[in-house]
Tab-separated table of C-alpha atoms and ligand atoms in Angstrom:
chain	number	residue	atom	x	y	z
A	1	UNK	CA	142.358	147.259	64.575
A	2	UNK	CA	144.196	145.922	61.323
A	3	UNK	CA	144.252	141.842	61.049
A	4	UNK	CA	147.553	141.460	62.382
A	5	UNK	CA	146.164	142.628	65.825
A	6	UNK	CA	143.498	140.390	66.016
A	7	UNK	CA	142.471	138.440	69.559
A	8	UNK	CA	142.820	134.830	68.830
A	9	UNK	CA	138.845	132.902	68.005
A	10	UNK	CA	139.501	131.041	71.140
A	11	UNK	CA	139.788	134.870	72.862
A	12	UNK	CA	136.298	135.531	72.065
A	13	UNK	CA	134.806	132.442	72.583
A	14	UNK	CA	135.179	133.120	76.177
A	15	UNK	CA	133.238	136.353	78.564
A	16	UNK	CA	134.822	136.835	82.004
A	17	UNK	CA	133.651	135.420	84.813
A	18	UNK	CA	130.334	137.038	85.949
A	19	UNK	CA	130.747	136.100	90.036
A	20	UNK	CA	134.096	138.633	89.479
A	21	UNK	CA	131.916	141.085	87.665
A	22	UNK	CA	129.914	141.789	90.661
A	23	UNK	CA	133.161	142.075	92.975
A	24	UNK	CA	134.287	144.204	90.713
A	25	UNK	CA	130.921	146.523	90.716
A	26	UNK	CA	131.224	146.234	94.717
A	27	UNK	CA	135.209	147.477	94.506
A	28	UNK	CA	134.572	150.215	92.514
A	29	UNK	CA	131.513	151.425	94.703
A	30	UNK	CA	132.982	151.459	97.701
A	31	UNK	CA	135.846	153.285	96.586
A	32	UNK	CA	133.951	156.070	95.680
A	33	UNK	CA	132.660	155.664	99.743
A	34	UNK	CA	129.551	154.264	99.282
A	35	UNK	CA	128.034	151.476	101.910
A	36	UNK	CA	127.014	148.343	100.252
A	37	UNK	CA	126.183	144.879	101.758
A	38	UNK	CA	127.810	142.354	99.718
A	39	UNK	CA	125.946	139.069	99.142
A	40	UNK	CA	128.280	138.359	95.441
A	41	UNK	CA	131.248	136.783	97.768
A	42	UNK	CA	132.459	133.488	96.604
A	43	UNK	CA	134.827	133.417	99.576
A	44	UNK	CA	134.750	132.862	103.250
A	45	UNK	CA	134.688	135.823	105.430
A	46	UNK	CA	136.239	134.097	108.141
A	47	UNK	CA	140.401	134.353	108.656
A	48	UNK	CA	142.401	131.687	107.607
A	49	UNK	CA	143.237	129.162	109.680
A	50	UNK	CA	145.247	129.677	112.560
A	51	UNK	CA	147.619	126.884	112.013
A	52	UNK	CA	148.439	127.701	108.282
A	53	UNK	CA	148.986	131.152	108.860
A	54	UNK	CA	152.193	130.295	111.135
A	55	UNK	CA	153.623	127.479	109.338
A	56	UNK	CA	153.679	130.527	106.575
A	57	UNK	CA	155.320	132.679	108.463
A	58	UNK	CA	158.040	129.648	109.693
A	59	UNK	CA	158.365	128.965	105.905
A	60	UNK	CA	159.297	132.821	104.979
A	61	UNK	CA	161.726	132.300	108.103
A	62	UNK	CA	163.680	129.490	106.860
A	63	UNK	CA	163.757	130.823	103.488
A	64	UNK	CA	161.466	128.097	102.089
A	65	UNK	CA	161.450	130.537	99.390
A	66	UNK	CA	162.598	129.159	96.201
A	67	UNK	CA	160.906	127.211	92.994
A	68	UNK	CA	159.313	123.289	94.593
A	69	UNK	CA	158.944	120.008	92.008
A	70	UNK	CA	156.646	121.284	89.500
A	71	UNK	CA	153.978	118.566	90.684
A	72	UNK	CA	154.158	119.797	94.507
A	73	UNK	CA	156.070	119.021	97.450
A	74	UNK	CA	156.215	115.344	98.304
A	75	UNK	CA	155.496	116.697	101.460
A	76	UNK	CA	151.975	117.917	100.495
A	77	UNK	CA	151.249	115.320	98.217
A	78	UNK	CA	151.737	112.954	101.100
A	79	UNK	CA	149.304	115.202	102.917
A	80	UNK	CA	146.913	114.955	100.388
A	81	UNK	CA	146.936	111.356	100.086
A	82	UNK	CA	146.337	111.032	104.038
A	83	UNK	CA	143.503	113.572	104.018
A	84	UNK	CA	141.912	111.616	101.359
A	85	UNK	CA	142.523	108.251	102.705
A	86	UNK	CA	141.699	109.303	106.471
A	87	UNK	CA	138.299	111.234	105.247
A	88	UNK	CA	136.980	108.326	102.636
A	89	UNK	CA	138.877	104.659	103.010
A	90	UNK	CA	140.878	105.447	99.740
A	91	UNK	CA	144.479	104.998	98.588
A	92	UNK	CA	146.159	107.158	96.326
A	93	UNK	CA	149.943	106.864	96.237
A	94	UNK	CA	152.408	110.185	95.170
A	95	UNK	CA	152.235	109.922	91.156
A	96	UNK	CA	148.576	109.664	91.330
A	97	UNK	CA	148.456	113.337	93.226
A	98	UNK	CA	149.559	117.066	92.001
A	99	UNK	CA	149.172	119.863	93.362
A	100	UNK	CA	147.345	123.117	91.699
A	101	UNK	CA	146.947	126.696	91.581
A	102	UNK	CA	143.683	126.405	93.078
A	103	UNK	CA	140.698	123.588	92.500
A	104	UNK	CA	140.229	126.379	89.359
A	105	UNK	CA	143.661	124.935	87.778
A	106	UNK	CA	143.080	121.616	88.899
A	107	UNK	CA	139.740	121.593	86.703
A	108	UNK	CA	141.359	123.305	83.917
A	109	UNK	CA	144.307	120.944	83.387
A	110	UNK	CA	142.148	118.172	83.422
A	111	UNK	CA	140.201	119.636	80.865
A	112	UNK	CA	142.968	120.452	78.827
A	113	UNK	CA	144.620	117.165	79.125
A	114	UNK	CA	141.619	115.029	78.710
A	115	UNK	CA	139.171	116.839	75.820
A	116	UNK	CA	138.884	118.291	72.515
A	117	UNK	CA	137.166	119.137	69.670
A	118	UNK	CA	135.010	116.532	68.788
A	119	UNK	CA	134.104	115.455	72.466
A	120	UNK	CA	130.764	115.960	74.458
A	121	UNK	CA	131.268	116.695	78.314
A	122	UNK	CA	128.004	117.050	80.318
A	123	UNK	CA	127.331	118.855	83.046
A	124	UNK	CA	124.605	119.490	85.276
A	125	UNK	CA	123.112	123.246	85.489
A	126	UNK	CA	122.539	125.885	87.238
A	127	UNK	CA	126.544	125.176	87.620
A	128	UNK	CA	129.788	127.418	88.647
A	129	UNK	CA	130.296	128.801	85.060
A	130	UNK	CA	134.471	128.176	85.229
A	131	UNK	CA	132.862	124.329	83.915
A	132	UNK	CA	131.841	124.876	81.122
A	133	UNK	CA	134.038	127.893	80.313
A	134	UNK	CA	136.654	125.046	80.798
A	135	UNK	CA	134.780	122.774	78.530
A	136	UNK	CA	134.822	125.293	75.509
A	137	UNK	CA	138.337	126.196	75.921
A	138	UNK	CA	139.665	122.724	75.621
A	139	UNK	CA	137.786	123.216	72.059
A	140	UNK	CA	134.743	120.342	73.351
A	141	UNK	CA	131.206	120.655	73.594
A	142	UNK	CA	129.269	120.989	76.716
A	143	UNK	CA	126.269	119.329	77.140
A	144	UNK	CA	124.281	121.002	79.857
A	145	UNK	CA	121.615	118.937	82.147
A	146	UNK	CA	119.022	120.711	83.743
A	147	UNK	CA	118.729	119.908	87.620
A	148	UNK	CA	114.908	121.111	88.144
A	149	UNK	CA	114.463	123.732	91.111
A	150	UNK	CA	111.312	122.200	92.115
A	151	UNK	CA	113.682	118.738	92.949
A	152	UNK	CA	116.158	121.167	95.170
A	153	UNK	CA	118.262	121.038	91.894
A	154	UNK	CA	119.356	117.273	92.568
A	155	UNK	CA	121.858	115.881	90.034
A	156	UNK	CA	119.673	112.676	88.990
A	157	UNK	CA	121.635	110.038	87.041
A	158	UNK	CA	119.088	109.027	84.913
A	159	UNK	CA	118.977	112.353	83.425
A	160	UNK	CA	122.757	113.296	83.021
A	161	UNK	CA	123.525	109.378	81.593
A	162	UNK	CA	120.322	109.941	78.941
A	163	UNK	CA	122.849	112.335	77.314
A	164	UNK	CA	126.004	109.908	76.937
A	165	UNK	CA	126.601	109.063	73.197
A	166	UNK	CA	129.145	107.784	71.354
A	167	UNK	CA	130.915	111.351	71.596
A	168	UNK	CA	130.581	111.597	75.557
A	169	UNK	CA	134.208	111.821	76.599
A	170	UNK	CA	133.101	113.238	80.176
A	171	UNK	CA	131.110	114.387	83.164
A	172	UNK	CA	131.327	116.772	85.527
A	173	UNK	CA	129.844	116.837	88.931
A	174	UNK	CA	130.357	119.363	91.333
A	175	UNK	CA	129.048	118.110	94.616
A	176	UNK	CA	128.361	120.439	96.944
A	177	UNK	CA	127.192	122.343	94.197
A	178	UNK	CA	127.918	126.103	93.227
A	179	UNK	CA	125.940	127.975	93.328
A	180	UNK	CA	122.703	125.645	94.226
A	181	UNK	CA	124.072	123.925	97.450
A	182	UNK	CA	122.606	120.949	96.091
A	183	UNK	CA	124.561	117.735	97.357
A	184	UNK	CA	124.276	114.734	95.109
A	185	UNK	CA	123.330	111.105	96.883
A	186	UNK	CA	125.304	108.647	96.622
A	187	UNK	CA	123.714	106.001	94.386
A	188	UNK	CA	123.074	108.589	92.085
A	189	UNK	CA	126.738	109.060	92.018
A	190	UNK	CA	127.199	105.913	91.892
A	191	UNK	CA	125.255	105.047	88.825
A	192	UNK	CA	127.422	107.695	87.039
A	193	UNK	CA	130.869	105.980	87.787
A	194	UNK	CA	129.192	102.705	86.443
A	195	UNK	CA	128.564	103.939	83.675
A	196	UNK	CA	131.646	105.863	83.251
A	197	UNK	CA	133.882	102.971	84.296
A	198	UNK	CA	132.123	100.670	81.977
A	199	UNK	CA	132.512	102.669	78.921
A	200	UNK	CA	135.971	104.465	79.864
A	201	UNK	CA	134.608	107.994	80.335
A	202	UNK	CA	136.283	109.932	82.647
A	203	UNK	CA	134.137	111.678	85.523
A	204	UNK	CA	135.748	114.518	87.019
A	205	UNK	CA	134.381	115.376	90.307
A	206	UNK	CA	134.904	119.001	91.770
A	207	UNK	CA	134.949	118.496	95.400
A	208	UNK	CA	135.874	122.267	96.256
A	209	UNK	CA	132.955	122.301	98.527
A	210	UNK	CA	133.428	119.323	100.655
A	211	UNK	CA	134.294	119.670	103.803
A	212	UNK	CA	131.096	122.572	103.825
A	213	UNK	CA	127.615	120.191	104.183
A	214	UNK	CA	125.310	120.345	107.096
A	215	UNK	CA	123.534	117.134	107.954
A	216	UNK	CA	125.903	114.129	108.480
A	217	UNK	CA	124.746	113.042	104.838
A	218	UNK	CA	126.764	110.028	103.187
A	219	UNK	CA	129.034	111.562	100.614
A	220	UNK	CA	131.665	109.320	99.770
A	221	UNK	CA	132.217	110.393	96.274
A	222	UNK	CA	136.561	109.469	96.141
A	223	UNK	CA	135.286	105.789	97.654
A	224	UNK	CA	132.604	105.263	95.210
A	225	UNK	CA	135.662	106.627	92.191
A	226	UNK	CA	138.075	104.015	93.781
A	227	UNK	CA	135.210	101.471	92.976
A	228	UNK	CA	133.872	101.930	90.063
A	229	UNK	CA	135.983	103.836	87.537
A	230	UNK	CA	138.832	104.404	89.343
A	231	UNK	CA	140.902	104.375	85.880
A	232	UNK	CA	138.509	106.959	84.753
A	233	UNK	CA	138.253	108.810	88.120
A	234	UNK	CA	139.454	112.428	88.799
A	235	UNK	CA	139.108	114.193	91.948
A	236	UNK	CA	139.487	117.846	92.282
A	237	UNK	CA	140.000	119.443	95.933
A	238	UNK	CA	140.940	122.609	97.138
A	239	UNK	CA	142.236	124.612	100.553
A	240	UNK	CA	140.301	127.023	99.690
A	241	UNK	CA	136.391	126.852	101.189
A	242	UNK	CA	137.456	124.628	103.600
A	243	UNK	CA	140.457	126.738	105.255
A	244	UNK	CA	139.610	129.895	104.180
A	245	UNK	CA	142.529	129.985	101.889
A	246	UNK	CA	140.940	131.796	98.838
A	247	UNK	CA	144.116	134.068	98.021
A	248	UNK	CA	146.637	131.375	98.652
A	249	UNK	CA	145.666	129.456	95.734
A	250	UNK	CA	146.390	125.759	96.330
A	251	UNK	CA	144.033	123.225	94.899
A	252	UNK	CA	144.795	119.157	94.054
A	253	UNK	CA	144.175	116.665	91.509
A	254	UNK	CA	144.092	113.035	92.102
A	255	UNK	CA	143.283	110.626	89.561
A	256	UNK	CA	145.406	108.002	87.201
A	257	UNK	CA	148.835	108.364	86.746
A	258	UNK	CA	149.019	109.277	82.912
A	259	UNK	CA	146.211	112.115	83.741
A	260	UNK	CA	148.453	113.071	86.824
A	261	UNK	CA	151.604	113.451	84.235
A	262	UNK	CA	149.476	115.422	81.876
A	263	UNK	CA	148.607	117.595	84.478
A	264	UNK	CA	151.931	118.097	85.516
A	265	UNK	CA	153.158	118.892	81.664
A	266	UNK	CA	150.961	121.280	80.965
A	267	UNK	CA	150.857	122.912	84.552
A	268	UNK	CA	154.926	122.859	84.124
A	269	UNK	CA	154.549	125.182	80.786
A	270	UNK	CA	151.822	127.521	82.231
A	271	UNK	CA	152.765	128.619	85.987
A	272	UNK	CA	155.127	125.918	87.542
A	273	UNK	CA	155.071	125.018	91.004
A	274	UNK	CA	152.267	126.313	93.465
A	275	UNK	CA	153.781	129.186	96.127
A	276	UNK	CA	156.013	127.109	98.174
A	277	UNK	CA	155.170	129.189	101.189
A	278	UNK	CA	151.732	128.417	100.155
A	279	UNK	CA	152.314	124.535	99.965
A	280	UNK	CA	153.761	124.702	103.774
A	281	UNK	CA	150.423	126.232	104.758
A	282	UNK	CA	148.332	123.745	103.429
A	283	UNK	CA	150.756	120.968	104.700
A	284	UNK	CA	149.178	122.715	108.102
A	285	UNK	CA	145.867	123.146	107.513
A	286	UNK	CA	145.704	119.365	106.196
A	287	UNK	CA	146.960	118.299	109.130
A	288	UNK	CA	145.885	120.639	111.784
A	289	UNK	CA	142.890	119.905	113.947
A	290	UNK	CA	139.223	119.579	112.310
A	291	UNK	CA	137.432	122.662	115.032
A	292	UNK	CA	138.269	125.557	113.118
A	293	UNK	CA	136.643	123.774	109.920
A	294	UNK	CA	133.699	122.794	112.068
A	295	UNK	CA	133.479	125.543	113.777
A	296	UNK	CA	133.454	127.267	110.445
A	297	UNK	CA	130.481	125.456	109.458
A	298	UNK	CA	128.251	125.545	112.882
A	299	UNK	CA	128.419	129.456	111.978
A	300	UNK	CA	127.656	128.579	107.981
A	301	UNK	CA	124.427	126.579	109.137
A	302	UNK	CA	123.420	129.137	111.564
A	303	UNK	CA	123.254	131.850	108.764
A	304	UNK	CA	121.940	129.366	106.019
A	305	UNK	CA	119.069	129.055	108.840
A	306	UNK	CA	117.860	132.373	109.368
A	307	UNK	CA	118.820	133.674	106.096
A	308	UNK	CA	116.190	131.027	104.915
A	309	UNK	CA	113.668	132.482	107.263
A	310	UNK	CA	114.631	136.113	106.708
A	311	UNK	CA	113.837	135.242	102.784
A	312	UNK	CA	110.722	133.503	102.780
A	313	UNK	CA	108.906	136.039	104.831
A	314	UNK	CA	107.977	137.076	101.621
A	315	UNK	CA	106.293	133.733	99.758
A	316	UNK	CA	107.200	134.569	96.461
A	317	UNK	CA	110.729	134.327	96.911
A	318	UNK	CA	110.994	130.501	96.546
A	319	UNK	CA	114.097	129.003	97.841
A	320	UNK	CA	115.343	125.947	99.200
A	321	UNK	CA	117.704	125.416	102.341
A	322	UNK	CA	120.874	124.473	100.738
A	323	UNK	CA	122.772	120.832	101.458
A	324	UNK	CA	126.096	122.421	101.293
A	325	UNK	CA	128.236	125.133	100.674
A	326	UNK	CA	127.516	128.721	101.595
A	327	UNK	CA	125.122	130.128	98.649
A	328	UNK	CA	121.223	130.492	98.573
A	329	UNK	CA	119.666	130.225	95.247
A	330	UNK	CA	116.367	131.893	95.414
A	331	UNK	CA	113.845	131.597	92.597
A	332	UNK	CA	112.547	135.327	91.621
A	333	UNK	CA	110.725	133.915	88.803
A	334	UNK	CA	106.851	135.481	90.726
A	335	UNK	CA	109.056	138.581	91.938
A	336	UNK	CA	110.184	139.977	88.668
A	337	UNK	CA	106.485	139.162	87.252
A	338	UNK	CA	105.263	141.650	89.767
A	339	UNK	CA	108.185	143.983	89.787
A	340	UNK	CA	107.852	144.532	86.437
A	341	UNK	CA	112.000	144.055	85.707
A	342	UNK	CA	112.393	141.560	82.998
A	343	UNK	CA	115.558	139.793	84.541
A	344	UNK	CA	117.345	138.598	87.185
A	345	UNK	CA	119.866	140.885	85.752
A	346	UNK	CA	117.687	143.961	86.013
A	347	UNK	CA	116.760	143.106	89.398
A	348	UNK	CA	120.499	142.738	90.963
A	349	UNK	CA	121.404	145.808	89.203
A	350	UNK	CA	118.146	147.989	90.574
A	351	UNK	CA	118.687	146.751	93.838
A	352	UNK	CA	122.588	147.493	93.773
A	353	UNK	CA	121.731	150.930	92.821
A	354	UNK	CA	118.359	151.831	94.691
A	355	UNK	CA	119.238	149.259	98.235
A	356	UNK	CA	122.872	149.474	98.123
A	357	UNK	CA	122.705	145.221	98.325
A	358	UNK	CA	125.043	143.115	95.798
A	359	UNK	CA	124.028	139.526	94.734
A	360	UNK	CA	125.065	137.658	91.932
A	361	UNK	CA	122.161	137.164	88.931
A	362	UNK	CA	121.352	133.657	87.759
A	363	UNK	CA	122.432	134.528	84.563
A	364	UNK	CA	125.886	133.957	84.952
A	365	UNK	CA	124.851	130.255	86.296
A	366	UNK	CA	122.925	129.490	83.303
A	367	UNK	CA	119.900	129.904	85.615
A	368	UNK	CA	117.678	133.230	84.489
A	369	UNK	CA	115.189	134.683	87.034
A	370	UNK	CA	117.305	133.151	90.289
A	371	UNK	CA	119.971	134.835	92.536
A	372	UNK	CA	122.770	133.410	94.199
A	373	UNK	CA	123.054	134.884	97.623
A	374	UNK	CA	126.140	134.190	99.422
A	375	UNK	CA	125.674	133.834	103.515
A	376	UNK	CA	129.919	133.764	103.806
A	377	UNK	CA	129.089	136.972	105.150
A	378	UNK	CA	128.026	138.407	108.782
A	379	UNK	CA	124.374	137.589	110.450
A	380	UNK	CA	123.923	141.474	110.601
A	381	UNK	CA	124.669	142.134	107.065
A	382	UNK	CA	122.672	138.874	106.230
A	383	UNK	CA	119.629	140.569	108.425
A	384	UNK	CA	119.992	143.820	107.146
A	385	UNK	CA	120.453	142.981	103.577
A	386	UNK	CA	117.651	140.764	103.258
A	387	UNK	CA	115.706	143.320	104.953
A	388	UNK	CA	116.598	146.140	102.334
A	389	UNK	CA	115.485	143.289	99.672
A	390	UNK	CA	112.211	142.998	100.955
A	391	UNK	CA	111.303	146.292	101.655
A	392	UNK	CA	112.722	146.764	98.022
A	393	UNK	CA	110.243	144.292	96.498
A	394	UNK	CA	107.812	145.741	98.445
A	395	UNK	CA	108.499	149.392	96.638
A	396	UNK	CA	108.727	147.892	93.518
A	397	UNK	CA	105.788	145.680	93.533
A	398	UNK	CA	103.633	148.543	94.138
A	399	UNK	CA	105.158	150.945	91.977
A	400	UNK	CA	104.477	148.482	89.414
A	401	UNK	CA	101.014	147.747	90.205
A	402	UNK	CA	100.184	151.792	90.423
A	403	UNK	CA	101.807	152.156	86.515
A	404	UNK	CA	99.243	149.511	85.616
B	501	LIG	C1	132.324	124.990	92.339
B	501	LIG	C2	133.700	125.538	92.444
B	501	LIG	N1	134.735	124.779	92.075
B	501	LIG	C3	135.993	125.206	92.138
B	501	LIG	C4	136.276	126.479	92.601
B	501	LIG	C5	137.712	126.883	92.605
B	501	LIG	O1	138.162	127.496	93.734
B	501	LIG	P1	139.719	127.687	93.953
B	501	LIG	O2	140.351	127.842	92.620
B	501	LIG	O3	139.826	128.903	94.798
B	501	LIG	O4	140.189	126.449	94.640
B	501	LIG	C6	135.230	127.332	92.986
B	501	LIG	C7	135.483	128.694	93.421
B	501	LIG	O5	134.619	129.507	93.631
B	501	LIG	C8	133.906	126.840	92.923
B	501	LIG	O6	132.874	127.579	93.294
């Protein structure tokens, strides 16, 4: 390649996303006919909601067909605003709300419109590794907190606000958190906005998760924002978990108005206006009636349940029973010790190829010797599957012990 054909540095700065890489993997294998249980799913299983599937099909029908404001429909925004007011006590009027290609776009507007080069933005970790991806291609720094396993990976404030310096121009908190579960409490949270509302730096929350956490926990992230840095406050959201609306793409910001406008400029440069029929649908599914979600979840906490049990069968796998979302994070740490494979890497890929089972290394999470295991999948594959993985440890633990 001559110099004139170069990538751009930014271009190389930045891998793919490893949670694709394994769908990918999974694609290609079953094309070729092979069975595999897939536990790499970032996505629902279940359909999409009943209600936003028709108001699709009424929006086709009437030809609501053609380019919307840039920012969203003041239809959805309005939506939006109700959800969030209904759900946590707070106000948020239409130029403080804009509608995304996903909670993905959401975050990486923000990014773009609030850092650069020169700026620290921490971030908890084991995280969803779009963050910090994000981070680096808005040219700033990330500044990655550990959240300790043996604490069920809770995002302590103490720890994350022992990193602010003069350069801190954000934090990130993704609560329920991908791909630990882990569900921050709320004076935790809380002590973050202080902080950030006292010194102007903005917290961007990534609520993609929300409406996915089992016990009646309090989690009023937006009200504690509206509090106590609500000029330094951005909330992320997306149709997505919640509505099983992964390939419709519609996510939201909501934050201050010069953010919102930012947002809007670059979004208006990059891909315009979310689908339209798209925007109808969520308009439903905003609106529609809370069973389906809940129902959603009953069948989430079931799996989460006896997944939990199914795993632990075998003590060394260490992992705790997620707050929220649909991922179990299992430590492997003892299991690759014994196994003799020298990564969490190793392992997914030997037990792709030898068990037929797909699960997403902890690499890619900034988390070495732990899985992700997604349970957005059925309670037959989740039994089988975690079967195959035992009986796989089991072959490879004394495999390993007969070579020594
Ligand atoms: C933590 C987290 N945030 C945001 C997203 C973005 O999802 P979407 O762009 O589909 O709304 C995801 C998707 O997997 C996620 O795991």
């Amino acid at each position: 390649m001559n110099d004139m054909a170069r990538l751009s540095e930014r271009a190389g700065r930045i891998p793919g996303s490893p949670t694709q890489a394994v769908t990918t993997m999974v694609d290609r294998l079953r094309r070729s006919g092979v069975q595999v249980i897939d536990f790499g799913a970032g996505e629902p299983d279940f359909p999409t909601v009943a209600v936003a599937k028709a108001a699709a099909h009424q929006a086709i029908d009437a030809d609501f067909t053609k380019y919307t404001p840039n920012s969203g429909t003041a239809e959805l925004k309005r939506a939006i605003c109700d959800r969030y007011r209904i759900d946590y006590g707070v106000e948020y009027g239409e130029p403080e709300v804009i509608v995304n290609a996903g909670g993905k776009q959401a975050l990486y507007n923000a990014a773009l419109a609030l850092f650069g080069p020169g700026d620290e933005v921490i971030t908890h970790a084991p995280c969803w590794p779009t963050i910090p991806e994000q981070i680096k291609l808005a040219d700033a720094t990330v500044v990655p907190v550990e959240t300790p396993a043996v604490r069920g990976f809770a995002i302590r404030a103490d720890a994350i606000l022992e990193r602010v310096t003069s350069h801190t121009r954000g934090i990130i908190v993704n609560s329920p958190c991908n791909p630990t579960g882990a569900v921050i409490a709320e004076p935790e949270f809380e002590a973050i906005a202080e902080v950030c509302g006292r010194q102007g730096i903005w917290l961007v929350v990534d609520l993609c998760y929300e409406k996915l956490i089992y016990d009646p926990v309090p989690h009023n992230l937006p009200g504690i924002i509206a509090r106590k840095c609500r000029a330094s406050g951005v909330i992320c959201g997306s149709a997505s978990k919640a509505y099983a609306m992964t390939g419709w793409r519609c996510g939201w910001t909501l934050g201050p108005e010069a953010l919102i406008a930012a947002s809007s400029a670059i979004q208006s440069h990059a891909t315009s206006n979310v689908s339209s029929i798209t925007q109808k649908a969520v308009v439903a599914a905003l609106t529609g009636p809370p069973e389906p979600v809940r129902a959603m979840l009953d069948e989430y906490r079931l799996r989460r349940d006896r997944l939990h049990e199914w795993l632990t069968a075998d003590p060394r796998l260490k992992c705790h029973k997620p707050g929220g979302a649909f991922y179990m994070f299992v430590d492997l740490r003892e299991v690759l010790s014994e196994t003799g494979l020298e990564s969490s890497m190793a392992f997914a890929e030997a037990l792709l190829a030898d068990a037929r089972v797909a699960l997403t290394p902890g690499e890619g999470f900034g988390a070495p010797g732990f899985v992700r295991i997604s349970y957005a999948t059925s309670m037959e594959d989740l039994r089988d599957g975690s079967r195959a993985m035992l009986e796989f440890i089991r072959a490879k633990t004394s495999s390993a012990a007969a070579a020594r």
